Short mmCIF file of C-alpha atoms in Angstrom, two decimals:
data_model
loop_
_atom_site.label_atom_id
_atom_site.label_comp_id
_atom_site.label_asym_id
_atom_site.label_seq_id
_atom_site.Cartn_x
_atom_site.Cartn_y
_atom_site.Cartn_z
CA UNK A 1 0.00 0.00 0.00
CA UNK A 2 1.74 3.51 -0.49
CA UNK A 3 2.02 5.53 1.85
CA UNK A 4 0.51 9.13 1.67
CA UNK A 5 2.87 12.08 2.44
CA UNK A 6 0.28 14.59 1.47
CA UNK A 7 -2.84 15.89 3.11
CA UNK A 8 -5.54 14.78 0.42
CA UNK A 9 -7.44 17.29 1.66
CA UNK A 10 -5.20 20.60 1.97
CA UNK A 11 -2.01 18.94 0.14
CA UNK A 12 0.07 20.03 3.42
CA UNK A 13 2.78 17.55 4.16
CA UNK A 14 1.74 15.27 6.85
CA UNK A 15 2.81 13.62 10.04
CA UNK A 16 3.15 10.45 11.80
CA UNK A 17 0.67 10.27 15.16
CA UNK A 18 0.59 7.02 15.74
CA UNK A 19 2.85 4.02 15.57
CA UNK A 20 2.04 -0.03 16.61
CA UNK A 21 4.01 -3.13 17.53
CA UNK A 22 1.98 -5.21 15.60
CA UNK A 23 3.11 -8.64 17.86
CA UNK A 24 2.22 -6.85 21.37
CA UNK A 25 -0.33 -3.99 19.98
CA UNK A 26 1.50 -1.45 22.11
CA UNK A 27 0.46 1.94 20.23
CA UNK A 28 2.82 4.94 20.88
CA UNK A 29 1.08 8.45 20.09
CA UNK A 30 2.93 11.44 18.97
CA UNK A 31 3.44 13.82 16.22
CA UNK A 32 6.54 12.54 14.33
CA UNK A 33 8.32 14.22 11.01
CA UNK A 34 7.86 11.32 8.17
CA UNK A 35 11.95 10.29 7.43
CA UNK A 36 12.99 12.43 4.34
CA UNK A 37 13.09 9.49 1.90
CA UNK A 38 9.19 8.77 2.04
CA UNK A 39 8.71 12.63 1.61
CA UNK A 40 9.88 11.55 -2.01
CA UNK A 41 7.30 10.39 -4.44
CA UNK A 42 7.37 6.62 -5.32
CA UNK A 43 8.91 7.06 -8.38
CA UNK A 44 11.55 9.06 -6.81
CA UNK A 45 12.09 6.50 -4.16
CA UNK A 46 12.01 4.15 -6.88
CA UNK A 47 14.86 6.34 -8.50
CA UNK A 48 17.03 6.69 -5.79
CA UNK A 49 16.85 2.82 -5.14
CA UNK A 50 17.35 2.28 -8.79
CA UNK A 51 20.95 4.68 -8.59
CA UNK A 52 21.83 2.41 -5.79
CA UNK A 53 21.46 -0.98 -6.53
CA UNK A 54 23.23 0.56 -9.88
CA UNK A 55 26.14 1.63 -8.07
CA UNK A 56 25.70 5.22 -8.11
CA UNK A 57 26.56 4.59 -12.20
CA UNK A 58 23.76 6.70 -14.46
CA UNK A 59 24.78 5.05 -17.60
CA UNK A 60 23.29 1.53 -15.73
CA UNK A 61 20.64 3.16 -14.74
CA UNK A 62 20.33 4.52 -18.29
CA UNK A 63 20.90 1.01 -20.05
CA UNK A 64 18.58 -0.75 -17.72
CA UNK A 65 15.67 2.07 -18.22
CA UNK A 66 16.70 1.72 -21.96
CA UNK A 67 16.95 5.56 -22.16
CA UNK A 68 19.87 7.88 -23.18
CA UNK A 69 23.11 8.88 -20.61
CA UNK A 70 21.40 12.81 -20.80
CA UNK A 71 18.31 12.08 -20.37
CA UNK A 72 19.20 9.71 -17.16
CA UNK A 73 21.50 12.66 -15.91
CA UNK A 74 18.67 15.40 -16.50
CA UNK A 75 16.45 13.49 -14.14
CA UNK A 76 18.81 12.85 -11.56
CA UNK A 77 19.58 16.51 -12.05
CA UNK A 78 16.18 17.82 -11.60
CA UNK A 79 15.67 15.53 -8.59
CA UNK A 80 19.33 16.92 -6.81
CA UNK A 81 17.89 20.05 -7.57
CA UNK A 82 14.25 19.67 -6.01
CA UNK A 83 16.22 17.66 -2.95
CA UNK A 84 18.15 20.53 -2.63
CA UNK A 85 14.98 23.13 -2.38
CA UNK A 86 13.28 20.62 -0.09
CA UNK A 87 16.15 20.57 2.60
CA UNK A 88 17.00 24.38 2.06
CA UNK A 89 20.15 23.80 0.64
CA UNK A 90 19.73 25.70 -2.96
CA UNK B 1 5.50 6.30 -14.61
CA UNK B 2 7.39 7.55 -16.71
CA UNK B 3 6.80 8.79 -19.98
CA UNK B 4 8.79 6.88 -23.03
CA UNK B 5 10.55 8.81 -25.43
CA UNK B 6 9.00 9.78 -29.04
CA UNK B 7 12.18 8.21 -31.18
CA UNK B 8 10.74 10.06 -34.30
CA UNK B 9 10.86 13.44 -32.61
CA UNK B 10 13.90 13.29 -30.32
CA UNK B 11 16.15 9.89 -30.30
CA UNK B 12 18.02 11.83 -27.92
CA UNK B 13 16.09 10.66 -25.43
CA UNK B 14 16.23 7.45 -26.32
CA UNK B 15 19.03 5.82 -28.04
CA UNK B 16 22.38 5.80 -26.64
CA UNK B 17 25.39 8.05 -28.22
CA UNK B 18 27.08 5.40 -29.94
CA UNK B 19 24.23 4.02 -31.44
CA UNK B 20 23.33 7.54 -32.62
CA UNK B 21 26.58 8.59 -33.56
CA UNK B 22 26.96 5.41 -35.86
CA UNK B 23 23.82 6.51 -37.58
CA UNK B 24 25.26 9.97 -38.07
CA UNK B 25 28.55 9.14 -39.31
CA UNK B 26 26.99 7.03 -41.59
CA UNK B 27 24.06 9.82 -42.68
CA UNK B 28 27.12 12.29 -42.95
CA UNK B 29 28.92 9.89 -45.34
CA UNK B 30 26.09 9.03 -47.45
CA UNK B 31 25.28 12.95 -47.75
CA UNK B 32 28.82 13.69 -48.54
CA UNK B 33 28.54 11.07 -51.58
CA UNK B 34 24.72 12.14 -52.33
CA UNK B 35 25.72 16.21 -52.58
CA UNK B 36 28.69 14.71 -54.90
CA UNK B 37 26.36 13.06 -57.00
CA UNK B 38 23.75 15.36 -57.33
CA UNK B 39 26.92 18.09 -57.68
CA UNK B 40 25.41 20.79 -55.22
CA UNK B 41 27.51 22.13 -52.60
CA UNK B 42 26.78 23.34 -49.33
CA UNK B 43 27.79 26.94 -49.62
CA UNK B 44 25.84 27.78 -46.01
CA UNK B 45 25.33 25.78 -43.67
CA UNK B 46 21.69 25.91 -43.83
CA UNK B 47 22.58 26.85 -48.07
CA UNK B 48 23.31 24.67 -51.41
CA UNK B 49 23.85 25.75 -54.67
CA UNK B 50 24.79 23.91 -57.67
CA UNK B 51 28.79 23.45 -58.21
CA UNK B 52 29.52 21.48 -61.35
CA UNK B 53 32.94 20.43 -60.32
CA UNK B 54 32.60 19.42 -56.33
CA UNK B 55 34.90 16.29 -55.78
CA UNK B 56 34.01 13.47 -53.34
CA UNK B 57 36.49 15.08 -50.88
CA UNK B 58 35.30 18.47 -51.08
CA UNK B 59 31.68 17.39 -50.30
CA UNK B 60 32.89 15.28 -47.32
CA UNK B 61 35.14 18.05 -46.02
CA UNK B 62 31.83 20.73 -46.09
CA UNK B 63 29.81 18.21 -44.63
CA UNK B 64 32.52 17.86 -41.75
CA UNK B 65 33.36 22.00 -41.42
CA UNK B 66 29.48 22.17 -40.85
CA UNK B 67 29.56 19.32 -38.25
CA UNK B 68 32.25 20.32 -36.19
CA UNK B 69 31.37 24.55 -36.67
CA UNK B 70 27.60 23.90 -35.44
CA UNK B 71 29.05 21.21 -32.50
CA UNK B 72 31.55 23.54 -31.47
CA UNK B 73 29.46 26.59 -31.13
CA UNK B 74 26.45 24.81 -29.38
CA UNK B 75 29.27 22.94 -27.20
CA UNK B 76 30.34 26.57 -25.61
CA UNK B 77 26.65 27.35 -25.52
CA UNK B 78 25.97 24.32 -23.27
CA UNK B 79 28.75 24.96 -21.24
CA UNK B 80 27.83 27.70 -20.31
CA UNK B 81 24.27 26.58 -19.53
CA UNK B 82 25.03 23.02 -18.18
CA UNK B 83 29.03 22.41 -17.02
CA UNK B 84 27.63 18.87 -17.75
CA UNK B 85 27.10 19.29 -21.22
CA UNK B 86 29.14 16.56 -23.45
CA UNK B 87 30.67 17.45 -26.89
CA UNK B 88 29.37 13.83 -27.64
CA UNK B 89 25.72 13.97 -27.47
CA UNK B 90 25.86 17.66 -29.53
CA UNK B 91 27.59 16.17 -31.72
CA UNK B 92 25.24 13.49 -32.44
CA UNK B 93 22.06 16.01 -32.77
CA UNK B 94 24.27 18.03 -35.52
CA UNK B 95 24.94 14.75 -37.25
CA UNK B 96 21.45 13.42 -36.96
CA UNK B 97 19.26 16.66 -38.07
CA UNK B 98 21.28 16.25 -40.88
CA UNK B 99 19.20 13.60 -41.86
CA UNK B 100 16.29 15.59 -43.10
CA UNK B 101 18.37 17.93 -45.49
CA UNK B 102 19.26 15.18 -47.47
CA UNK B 103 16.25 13.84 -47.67
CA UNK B 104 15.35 16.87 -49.42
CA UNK B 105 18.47 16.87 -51.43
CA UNK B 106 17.12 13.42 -52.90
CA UNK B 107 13.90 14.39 -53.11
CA UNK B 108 14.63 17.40 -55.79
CA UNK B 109 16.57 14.79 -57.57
CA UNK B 110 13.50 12.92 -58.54
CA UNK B 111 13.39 13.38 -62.28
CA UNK B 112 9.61 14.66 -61.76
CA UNK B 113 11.08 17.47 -59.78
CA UNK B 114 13.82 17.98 -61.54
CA UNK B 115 12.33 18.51 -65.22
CA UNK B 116 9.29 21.01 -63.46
CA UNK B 117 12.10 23.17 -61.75
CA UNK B 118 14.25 23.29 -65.40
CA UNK B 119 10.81 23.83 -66.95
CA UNK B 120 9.87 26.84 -64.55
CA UNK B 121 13.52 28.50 -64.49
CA UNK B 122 13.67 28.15 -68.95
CA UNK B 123 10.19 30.21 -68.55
CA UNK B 124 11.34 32.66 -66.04
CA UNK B 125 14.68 33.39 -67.93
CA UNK B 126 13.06 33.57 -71.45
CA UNK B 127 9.64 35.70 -70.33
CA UNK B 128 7.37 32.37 -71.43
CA UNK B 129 5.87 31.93 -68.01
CA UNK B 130 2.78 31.51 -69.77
CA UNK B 131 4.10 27.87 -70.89
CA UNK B 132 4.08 27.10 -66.96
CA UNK B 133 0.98 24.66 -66.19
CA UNK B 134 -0.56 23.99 -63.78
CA UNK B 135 1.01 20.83 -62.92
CA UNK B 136 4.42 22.30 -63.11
CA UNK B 137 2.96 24.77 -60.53
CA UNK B 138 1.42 21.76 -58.30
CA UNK B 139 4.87 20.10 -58.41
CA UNK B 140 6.98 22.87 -57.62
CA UNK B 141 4.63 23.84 -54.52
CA UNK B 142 4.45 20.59 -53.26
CA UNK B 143 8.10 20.21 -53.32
CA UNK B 144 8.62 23.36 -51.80
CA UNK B 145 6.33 22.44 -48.78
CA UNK B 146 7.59 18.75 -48.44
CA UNK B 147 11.02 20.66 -48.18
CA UNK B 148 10.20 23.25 -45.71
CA UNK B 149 8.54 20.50 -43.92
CA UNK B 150 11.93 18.72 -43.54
CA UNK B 151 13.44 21.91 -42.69
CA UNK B 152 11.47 22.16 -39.69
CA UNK B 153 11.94 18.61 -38.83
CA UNK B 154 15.56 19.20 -38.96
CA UNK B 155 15.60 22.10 -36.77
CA UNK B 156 12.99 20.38 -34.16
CA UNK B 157 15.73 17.54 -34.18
CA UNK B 158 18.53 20.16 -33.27
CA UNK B 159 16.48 21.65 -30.82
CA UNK B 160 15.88 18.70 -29.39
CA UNK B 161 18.95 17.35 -29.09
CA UNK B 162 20.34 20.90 -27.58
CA UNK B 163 17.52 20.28 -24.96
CA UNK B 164 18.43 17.25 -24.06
CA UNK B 165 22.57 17.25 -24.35
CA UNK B 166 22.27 20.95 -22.29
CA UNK B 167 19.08 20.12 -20.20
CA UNK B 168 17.83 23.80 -21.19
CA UNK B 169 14.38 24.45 -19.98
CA UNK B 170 14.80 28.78 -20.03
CA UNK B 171 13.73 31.30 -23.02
CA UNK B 172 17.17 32.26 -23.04
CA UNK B 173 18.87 29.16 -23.21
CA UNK B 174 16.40 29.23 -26.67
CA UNK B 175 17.81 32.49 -27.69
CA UNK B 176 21.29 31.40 -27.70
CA UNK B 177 20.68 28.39 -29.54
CA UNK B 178 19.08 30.69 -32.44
CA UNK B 179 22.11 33.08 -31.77
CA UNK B 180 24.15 30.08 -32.25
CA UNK B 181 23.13 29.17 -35.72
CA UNK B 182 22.96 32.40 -36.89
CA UNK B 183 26.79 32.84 -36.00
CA UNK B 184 27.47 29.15 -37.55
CA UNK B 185 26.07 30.25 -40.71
CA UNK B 186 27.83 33.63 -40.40
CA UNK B 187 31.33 31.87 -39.94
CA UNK B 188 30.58 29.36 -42.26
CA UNK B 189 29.95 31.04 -45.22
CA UNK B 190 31.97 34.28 -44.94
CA UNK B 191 35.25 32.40 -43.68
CA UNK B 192 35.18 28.79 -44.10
CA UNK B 193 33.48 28.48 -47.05
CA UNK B 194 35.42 30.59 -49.49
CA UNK B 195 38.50 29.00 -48.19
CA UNK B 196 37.07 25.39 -49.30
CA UNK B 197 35.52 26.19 -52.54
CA UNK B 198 39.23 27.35 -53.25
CA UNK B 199 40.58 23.74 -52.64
#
């Protein structure tokens, strides 16, 4: 199931409240920030896994998405660069 | 999801440089031996004309000073855009929008087009453009809009390719590109071209 990082409602990013142990059913309340990486879309998870298991090598990534070295790098590009505004580093 | 590539209108996306850059060498070779054959040389980059005498050599040699001009000037463009930018893949969208232009430069070879055009220019020298029919007409308009046609393919292809080798996405970026062939063309035929026709 994928997991929402938007408010469907207000698109606002949203929150974790709640969290439980599924073996004892202990539930722990709070109001968590969601890790960075699931603030990414799926595909962009999907990306980021994909540059991994690739070894950090866009022309794999390129050959196995049967696309060209540019357009590979102009994704990964546009993602560093919307990473970047996320975080606050641009 | 993401979206897959149209090949037709930019292989840049698609295809990988060496698969692309085989294509173009071999496109640039069989143009070099087409404008040989059909004795027209490329006097602009963008410009033929007819030259009665062009060797083999001297119709690969214009077809390589246009390459390596157009690569080279879009190559500082990009670098100044993208530091990214690789000589490789601009270099493959100046071979491959090649293509189109000599299409064209086959397609006025077809001995249709070819008799209509000597037809229409005997008429226009001698004052009988009364002898012009109507078919001559419908020829010669059709093969002026199949050719414009390919021009603008050939120019979406190099735009296309500039998009993709620089990743340009501003107005600007646009601008210089149109700068850039304007300059190519300017270079070309005031410097480089008189110096080959002399060869």
């Amino acid at each position: 199931m994928k997991l929402p990082v938007n408010c469907p409602s207000c698109e606002n990013p949203l929150k974790v409240s709640q969290l439980k142990c599924e073996t004892c059913l202990t539930e722990v309340t709070g109001n968590y920030e969601l890790p960075f990486y699931l603030k990414l879309s799926r595909e962009e998870q999907d990306f980021i896994m994909n540059f991994f298991l690739a070894s950090g090598s866009i022309k794999e990534m390129a050959r196995q998405a049967d696309t060209s070295y540019p357009t590979m790098r102009n994704r990964m590009d546009d993602m560093i660069a919307k990473i970047k505004k996320m975080t606050g580093n641009d | 999801m993401t979206k897959r590539p149209n090949a037709f209108i930019n292989p840049f996306e698609r295809f990988t440089e060496k698969k692309l850059a085989i294509a173009g060498t071999l496109c640039l070779l069989a143009g070099a031996i087409l404008f040989r054959w059909c004795r027209q040389t490329n006097d602009g980059v963008y410009h033929i004309a007819p030259k009665p005498d062009l060797t083999l050599t001297g119709a690969l040699t214009e077809a390589i000073c246009c390459t390596v001009l157009l690569t080279a000037l879009l190559w500082v463009l990009g670098k100044f855009i993208n530091i990214k930018t690789r000589v490789i893949d601009l270099a493959n969208a100046t071979l491959i929008h090649r293509i189109p232009l000599i299409l064209g430069i086959l397609m006025i070879q077809l001995p249709v087009v070819k008799t209509t055009t000597e037809r229409i220019l005997h008429a226009t020298r001698n004052n009988t453009i009364q002898e012009i029919t109507s078919r001559d007409l419908s020829i010669a308009s059709l093969t002026g809009l199949l050719m414009l046609g390919l021009l603008v393919y050939s120019i979406v292809l190099l735009v296309n390719g500039f998009r993709t080798a620089v990743h340009a996405k501003k107005a600007v970026h646009y601008i210089g590109f149109a700068f850039a062939l304007i300059l190519a063309e300017v270079i070309y035929r005031s410097f480089i071209y008189p110096v080959l026709s002399r060869l």
